[in-house]
CSV table of C-alpha atoms in Angstrom, one decimal:
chain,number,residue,atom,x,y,z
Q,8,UNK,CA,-4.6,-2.5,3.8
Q,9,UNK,CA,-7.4,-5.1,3.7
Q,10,UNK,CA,-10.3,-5.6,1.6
Q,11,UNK,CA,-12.0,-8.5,4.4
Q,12,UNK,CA,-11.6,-11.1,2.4
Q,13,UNK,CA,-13.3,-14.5,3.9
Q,14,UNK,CA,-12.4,-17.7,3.4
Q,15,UNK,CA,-10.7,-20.7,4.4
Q,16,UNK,CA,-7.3,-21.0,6.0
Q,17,UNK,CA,-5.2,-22.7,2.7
Q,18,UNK,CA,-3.6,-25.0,4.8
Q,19,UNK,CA,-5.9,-26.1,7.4
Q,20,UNK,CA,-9.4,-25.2,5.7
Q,21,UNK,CA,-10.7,-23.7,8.9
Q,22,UNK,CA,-12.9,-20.5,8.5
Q,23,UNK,CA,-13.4,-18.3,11.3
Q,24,UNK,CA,-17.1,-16.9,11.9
Q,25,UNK,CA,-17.5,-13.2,10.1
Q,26,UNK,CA,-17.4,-11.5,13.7
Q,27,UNK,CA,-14.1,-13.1,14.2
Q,28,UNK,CA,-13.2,-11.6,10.9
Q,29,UNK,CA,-14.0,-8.5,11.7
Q,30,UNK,CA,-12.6,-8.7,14.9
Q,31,UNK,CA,-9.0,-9.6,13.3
Q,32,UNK,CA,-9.0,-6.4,11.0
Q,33,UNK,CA,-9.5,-3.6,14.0
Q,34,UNK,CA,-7.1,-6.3,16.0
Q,35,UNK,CA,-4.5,-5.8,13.0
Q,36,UNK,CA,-5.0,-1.9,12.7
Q,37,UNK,CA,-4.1,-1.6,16.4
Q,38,UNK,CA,-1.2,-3.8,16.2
Q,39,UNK,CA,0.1,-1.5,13.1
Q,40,UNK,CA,-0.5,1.6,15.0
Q,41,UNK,CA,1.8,0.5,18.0
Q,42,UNK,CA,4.2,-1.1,15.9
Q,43,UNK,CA,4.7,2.5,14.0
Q,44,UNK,CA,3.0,2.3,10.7
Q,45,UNK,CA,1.4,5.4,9.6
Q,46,UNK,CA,-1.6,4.1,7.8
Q,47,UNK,CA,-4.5,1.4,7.8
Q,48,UNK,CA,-6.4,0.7,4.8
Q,49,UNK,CA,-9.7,-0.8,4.5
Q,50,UNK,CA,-11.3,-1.3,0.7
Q,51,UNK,CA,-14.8,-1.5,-0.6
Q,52,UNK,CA,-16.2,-4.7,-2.5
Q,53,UNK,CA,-19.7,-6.2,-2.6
Q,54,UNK,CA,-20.0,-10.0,-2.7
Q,55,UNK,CA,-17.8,-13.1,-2.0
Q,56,UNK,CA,-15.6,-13.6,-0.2
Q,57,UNK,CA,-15.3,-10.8,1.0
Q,58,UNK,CA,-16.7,-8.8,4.1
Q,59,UNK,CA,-16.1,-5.3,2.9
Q,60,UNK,CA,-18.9,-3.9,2.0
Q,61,UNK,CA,-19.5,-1.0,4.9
Q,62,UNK,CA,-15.5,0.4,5.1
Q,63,UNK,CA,-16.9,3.3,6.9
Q,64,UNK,CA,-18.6,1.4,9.9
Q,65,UNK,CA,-15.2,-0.9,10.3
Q,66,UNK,CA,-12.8,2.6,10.0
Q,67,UNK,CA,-15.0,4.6,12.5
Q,68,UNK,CA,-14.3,0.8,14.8
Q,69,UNK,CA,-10.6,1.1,14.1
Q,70,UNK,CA,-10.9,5.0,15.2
Q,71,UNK,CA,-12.3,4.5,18.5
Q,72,UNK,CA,-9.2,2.3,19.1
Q,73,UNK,CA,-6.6,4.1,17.9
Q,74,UNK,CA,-5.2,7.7,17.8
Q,75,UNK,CA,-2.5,8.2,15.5
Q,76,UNK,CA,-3.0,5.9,12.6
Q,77,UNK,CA,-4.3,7.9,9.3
Q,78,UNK,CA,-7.4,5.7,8.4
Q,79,UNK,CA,-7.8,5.2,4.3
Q,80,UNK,CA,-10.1,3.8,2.4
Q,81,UNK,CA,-8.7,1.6,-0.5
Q,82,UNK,CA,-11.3,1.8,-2.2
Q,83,UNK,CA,-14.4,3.3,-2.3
Q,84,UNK,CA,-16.4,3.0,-5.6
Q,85,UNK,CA,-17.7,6.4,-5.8
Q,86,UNK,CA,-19.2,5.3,-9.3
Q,87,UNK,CA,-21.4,3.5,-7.5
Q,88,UNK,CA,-22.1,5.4,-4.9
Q,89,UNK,CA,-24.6,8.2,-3.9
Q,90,UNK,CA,-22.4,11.6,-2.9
Q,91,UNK,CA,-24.6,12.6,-0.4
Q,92,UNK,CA,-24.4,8.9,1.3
Q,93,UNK,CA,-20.5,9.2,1.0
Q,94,UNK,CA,-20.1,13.0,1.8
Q,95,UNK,CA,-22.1,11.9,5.3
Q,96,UNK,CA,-20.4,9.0,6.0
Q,97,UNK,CA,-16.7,9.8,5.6
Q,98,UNK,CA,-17.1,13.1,6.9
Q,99,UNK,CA,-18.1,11.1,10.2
Q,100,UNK,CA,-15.7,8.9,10.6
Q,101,UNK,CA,-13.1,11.9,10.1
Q,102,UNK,CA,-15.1,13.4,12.9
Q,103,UNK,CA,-14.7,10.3,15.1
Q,104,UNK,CA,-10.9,9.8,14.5
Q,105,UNK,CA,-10.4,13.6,15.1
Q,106,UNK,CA,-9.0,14.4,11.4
Q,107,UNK,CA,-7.4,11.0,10.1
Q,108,UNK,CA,-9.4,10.2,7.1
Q,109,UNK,CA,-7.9,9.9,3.8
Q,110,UNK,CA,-10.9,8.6,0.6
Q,111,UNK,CA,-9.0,6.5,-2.1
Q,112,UNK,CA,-11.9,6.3,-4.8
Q,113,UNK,CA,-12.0,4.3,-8.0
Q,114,UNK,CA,-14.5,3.1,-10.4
Q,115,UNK,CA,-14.1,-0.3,-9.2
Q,116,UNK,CA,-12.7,-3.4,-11.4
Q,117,UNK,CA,-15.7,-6.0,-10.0
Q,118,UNK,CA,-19.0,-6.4,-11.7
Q,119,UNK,CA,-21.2,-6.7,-8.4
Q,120,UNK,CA,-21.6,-3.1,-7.7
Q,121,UNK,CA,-23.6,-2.0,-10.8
Q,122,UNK,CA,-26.4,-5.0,-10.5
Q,123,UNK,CA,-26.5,-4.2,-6.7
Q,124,UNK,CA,-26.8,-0.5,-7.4
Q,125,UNK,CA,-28.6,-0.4,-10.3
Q,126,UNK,CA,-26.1,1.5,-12.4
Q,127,UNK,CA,-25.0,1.1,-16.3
Q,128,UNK,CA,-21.2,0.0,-16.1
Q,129,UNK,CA,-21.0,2.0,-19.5
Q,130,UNK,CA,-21.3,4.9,-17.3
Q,131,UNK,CA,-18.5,4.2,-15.0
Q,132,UNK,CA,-16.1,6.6,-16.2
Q,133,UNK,CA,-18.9,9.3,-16.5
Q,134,UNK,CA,-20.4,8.4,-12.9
Q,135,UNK,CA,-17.3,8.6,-11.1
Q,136,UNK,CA,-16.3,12.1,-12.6
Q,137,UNK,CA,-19.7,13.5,-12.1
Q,138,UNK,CA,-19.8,12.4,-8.3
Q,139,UNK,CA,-16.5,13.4,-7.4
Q,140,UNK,CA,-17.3,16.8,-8.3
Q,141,UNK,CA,-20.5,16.9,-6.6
Q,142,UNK,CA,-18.7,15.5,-3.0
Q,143,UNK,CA,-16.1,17.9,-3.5
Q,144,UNK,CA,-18.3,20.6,-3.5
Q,145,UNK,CA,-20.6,18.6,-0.9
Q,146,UNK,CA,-17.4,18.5,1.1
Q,147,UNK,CA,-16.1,22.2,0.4
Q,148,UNK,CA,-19.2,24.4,0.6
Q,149,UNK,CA,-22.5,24.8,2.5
Q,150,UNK,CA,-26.0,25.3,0.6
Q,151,UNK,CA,-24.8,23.5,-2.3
Q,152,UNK,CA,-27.5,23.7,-5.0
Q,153,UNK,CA,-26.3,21.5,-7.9
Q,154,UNK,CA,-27.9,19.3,-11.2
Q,155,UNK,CA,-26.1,16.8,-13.2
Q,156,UNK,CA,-27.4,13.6,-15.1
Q,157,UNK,CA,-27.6,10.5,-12.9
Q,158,UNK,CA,-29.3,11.9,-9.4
Q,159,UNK,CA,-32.1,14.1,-8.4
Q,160,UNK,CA,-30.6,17.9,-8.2
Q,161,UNK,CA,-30.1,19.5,-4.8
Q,162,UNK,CA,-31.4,22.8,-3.4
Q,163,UNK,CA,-29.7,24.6,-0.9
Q,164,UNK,CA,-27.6,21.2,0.5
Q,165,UNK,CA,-25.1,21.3,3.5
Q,166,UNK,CA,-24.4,17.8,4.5
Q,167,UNK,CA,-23.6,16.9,7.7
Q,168,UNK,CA,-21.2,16.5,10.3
Q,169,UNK,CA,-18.9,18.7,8.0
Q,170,UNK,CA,-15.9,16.9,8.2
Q,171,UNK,CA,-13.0,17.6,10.5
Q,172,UNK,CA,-10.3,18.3,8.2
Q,173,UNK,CA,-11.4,21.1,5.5
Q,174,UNK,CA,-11.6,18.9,3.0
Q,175,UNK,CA,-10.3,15.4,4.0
Q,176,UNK,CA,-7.7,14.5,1.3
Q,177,UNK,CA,-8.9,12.4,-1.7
Q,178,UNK,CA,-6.4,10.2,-3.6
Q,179,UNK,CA,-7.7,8.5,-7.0
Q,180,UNK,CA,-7.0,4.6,-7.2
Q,181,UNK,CA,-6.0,2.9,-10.5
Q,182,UNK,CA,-4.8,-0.7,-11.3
Q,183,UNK,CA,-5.6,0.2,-15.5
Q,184,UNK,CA,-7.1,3.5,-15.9
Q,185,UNK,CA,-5.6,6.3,-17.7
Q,186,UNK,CA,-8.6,8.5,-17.5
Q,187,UNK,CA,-8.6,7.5,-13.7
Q,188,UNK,CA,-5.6,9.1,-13.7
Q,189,UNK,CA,-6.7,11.9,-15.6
Q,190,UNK,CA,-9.1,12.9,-13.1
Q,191,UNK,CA,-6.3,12.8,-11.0
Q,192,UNK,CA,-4.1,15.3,-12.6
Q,193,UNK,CA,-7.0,17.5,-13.5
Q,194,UNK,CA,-8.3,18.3,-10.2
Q,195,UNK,CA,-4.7,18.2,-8.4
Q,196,UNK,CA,-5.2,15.0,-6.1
Q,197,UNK,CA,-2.7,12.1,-5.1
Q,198,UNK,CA,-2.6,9.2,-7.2
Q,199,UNK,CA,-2.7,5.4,-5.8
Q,200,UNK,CA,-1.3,2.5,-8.1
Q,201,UNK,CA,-2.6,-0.8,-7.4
Q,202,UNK,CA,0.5,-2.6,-7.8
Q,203,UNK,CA,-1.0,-5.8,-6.8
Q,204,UNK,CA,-1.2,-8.0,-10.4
Q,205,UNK,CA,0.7,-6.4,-13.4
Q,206,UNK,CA,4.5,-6.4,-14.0
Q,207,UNK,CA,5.9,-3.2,-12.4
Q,208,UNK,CA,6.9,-1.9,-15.8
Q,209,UNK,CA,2.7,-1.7,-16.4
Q,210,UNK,CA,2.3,0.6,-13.5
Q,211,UNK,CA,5.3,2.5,-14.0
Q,212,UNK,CA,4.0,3.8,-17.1
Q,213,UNK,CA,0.6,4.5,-15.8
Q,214,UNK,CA,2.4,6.8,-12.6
Q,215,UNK,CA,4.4,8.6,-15.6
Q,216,UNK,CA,1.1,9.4,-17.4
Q,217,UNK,CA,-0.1,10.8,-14.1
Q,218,UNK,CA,2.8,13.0,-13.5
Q,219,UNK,CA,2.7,14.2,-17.6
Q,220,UNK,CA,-1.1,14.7,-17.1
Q,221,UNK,CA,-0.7,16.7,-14.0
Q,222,UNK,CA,2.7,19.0,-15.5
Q,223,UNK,CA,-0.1,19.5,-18.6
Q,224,UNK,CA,-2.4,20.9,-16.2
Q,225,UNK,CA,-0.4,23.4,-14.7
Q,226,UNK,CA,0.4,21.8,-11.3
Q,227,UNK,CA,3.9,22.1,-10.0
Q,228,UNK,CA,5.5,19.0,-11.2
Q,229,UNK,CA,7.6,18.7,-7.4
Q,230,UNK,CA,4.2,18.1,-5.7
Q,231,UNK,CA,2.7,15.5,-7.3
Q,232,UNK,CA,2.0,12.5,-5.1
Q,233,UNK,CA,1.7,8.6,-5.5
Q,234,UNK,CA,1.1,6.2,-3.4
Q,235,UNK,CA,1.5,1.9,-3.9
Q,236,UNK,CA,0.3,-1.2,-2.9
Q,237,UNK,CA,1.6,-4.3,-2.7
Q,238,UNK,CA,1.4,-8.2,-1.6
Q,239,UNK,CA,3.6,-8.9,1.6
Q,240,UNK,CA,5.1,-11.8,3.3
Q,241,UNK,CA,8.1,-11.4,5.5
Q,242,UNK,CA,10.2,-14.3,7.2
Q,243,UNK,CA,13.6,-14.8,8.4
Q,244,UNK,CA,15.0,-15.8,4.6
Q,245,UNK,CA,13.7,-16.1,1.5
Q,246,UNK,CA,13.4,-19.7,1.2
Q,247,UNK,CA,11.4,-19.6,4.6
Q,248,UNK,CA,9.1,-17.1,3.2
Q,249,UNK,CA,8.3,-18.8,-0.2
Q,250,UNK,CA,7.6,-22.3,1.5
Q,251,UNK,CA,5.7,-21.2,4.1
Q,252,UNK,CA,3.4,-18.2,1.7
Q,253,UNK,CA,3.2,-20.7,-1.4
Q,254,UNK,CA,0.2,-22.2,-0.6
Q,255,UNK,CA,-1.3,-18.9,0.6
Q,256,UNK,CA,-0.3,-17.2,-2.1
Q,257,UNK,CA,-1.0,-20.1,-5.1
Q,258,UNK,CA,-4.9,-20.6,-3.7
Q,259,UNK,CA,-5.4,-16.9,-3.6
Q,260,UNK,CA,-4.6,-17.0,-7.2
Q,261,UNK,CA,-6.2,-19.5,-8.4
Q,262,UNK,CA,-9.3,-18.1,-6.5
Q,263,UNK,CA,-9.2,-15.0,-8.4
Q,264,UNK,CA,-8.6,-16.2,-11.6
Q,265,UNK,CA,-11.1,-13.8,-13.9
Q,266,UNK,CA,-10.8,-10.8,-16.0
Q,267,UNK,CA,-9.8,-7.9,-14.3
Q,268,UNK,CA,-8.4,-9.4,-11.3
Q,269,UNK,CA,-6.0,-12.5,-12.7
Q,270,UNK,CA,-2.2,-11.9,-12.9
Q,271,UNK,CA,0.7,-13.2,-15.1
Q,272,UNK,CA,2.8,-14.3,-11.6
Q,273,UNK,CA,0.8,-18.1,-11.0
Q,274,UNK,CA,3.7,-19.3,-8.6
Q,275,UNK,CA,5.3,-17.6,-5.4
Q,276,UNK,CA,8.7,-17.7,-7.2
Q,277,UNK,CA,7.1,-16.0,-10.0
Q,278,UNK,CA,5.7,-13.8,-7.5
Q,279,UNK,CA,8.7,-13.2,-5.5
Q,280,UNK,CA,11.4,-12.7,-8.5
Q,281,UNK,CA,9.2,-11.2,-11.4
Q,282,UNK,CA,5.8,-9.5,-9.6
Q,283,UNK,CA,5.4,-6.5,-7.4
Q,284,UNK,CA,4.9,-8.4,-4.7
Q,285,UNK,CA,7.2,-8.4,-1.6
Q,286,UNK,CA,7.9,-11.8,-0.4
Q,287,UNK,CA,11.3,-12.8,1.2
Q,288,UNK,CA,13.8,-11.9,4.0
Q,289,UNK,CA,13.4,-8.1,5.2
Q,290,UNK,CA,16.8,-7.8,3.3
Q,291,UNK,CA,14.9,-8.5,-0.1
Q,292,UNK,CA,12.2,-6.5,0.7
Q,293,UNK,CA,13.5,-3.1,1.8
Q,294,UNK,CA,15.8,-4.0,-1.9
Q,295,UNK,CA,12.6,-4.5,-4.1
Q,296,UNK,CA,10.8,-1.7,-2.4
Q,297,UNK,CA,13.8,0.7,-2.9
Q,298,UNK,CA,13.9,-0.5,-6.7
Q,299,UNK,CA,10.0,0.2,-7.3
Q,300,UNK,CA,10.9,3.6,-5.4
Q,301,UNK,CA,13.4,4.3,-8.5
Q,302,UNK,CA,10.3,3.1,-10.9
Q,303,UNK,CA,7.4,4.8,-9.5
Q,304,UNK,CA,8.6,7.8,-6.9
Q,305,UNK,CA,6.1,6.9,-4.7
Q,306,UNK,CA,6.1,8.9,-1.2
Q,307,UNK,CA,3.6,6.2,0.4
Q,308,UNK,CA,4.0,2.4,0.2
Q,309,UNK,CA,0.7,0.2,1.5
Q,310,UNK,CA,1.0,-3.9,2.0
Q,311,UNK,CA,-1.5,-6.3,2.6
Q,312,UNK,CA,-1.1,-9.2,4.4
Q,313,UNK,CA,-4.5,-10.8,4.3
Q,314,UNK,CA,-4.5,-13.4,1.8
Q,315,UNK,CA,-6.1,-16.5,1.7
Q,316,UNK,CA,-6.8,-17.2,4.7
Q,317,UNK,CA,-3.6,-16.4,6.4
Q,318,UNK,CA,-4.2,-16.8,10.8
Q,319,UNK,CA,-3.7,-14.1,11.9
Q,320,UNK,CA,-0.9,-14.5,14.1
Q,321,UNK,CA,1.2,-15.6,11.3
Q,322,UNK,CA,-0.1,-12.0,9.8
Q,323,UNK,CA,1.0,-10.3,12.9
Q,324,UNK,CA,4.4,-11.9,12.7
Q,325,UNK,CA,5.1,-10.3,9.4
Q,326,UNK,CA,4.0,-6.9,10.7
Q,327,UNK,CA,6.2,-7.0,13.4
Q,328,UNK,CA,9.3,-7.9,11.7
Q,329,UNK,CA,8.4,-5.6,8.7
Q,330,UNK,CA,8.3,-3.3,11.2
Q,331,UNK,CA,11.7,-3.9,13.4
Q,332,UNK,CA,13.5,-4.6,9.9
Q,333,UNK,CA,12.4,-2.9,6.8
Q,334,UNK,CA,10.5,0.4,8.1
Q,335,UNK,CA,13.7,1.9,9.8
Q,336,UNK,CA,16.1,1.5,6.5
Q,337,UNK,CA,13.3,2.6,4.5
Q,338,UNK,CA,12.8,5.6,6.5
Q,339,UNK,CA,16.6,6.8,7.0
Q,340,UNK,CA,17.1,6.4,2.8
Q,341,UNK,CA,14.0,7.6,1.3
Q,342,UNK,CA,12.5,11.0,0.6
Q,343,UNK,CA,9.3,11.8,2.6
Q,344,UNK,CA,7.3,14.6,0.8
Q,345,UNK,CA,3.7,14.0,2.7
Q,346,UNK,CA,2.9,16.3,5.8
Q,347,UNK,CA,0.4,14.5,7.8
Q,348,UNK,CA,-1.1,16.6,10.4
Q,349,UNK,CA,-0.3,15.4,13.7
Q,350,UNK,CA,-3.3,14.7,15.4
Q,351,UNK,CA,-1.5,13.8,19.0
Q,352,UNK,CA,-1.5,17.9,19.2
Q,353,UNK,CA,2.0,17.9,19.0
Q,354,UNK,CA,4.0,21.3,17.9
Q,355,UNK,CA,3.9,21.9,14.0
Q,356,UNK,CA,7.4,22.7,13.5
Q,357,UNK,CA,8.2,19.3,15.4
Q,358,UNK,CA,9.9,17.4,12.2
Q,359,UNK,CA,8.2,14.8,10.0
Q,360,UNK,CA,8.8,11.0,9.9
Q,361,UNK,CA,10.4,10.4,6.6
Q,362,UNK,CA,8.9,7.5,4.2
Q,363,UNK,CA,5.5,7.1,4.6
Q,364,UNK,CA,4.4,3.5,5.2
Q,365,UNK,CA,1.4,2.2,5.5
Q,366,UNK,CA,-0.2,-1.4,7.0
């Protein structure tokens, strides 16, 4: 997962051009879809550093050069957002990747959005549950005539291209939120932790308020869905890994250093031994992951790898021996409970590859 963050290399201070930067992230998604990940996640955010401001143009880039890959927003700030605008958009970059898209939508944690939009941040919470109701009616039926508080009603409204999958699946993001999670449980969708920042424990509890929230609601309690995020840097040992990731890791930090988006873990060894990050030997990894599995339950684990600065061969590196050391054990121990169409065409009763991973 990436949210095009651009800035200098930590180490060197060079900054490559924002075509370049582009150009890595569609580079990267291929590389994950050949090495055998399932997912690719690209985020939303308006302002510096970062590049992210149009996920849909740079997923329906990644979909004309890839085929399997499911392609996932993380995250689209649908309280910002017009439902028409996203109903239109998403629903054609699941028509371009034939069926792959998966929304992640959240309020958003960043003040830029609401002065660039021209919304009230007092009416997050109210915003985002108003226009996920309207896209998923936008999304579910045609001649949609609808009124609510914050945009002009509609008449008669089928948006188009419908999407290719009826609906595309929507999972709710959350670093903080419990009435994120609410909506969640209430309308039956998959929840995605941030588990970026806070100690595990923090996120732990917000996944068991999910899964409380959505028994209370009526859903069968064996169906409910989470998904993680997660920091990662993987090298031969651990010592390897902290002395060549500290600097990355330290400046992106100290970068970032502001309400909402600080964390408790200042230091790579912090990071490493206390945070939910995953930095170390493949051995470590696959050990912490396993451990947040107990915590959390999750059935899909996402990394990112783009911190910093961070060239981008040193980020392919990690993706490759993530992918030769810590995707097979995690797939052979751990429970798989998503069914992913195929969308190679492939026979339906052809068996599922266990444990979920995304890039």
């Amino acid at each position: 997962m990436t949210l095009i963050d651009h800035t200098p290399d930590a180490l060197s201070g060079h900054l490559v051009s924002p075509s370049e930067r582009f150009h890595e992230v569609i580079e990267l998604a291929v590389l994950a879809e050949e090495l055998g990940f399932d997912a690719f996640g690209v985020g939303e955010r308006h302002g510096p550093p970062f590049l992210s401001s149009s996920p849909p143009a740079v997923l329906g880039a990644i979909a004309a050069r890839t085929r399997r890959i499911r392609l996932f927003t993380t995250v689209t700030v649908l309280s910002t957002l017009d439902p028409v605008r996203v109903a239109e958009d998403y629903a054609t970059v699941d028509q371009l990747s034939g069926g792959r898209l998966e929304l992640t939508i959240g309020k958003g944690n960043a003040p830029e959005p609401w002065a660039l939009f021209g919304r009230d941040p007092d009416d997050q919470y109210a915003l985002q549950e108003e226009n996920y109701e309207l896209l998923r009616r936008l999304w579910s039926e045609e001649k949609v005539s609808w009124s609510g508080r914050f945009r002009p009603p509609l008449d008669a409204v089928t948006t188009l291209p419908r999407p290719h999958q009826r609906p595309p699946a929507v999972w709710h993001g959350s670093a903080t939120s419990e009435r994120s999670v609410e909506l969640a449980a209430l309308w039956g969708d998959p929840l995605f932790a941030a588990n970026a920042i806070q100690p595990v424990a923090n996120y732990a509890r917000l996944i068991d308020h999910y899964r409380a929230r959505w028994a209370a609601y009526g859903h069968d309690p064996s169906t409910a869905l989470v998904g993680s995020g997660g920091t990662l840097y993987a090298a031969a040992d651990d010592r390897t890994a902290r002395r060549e990731f500290g600097p990355y890791y330290e400046t992106a930090v100290a970068g970032r250093d502001v309400p909402g988006n600080n964390t408790p873990f200042r230091t790579v060894d912090d990071a490493a031994d206390h945070g939910p990050a995953f930095i170390g030997s493949p051995d470590r990894i696959a050990d912490k992951i396993r451990r947040q599995h107990d915590a959390y339950g999750h059935a899909l684990q996402f990394f990112s790898v783009e911190v910093a600065g961070l060239p981008f061969a040193r980020k392919a590196e990690v993706l490759r021996l993530t992918a030769a050391e810590v995707l097979p054990a995690l797939r052979h121990e751990l429970p798989d409970t998503l069914a992913w169409p195929d969308p190679s065409g492939a026979a339906s009763g052809a068996p599922a590859r266990p444990a979920k991973v995304a890039g």
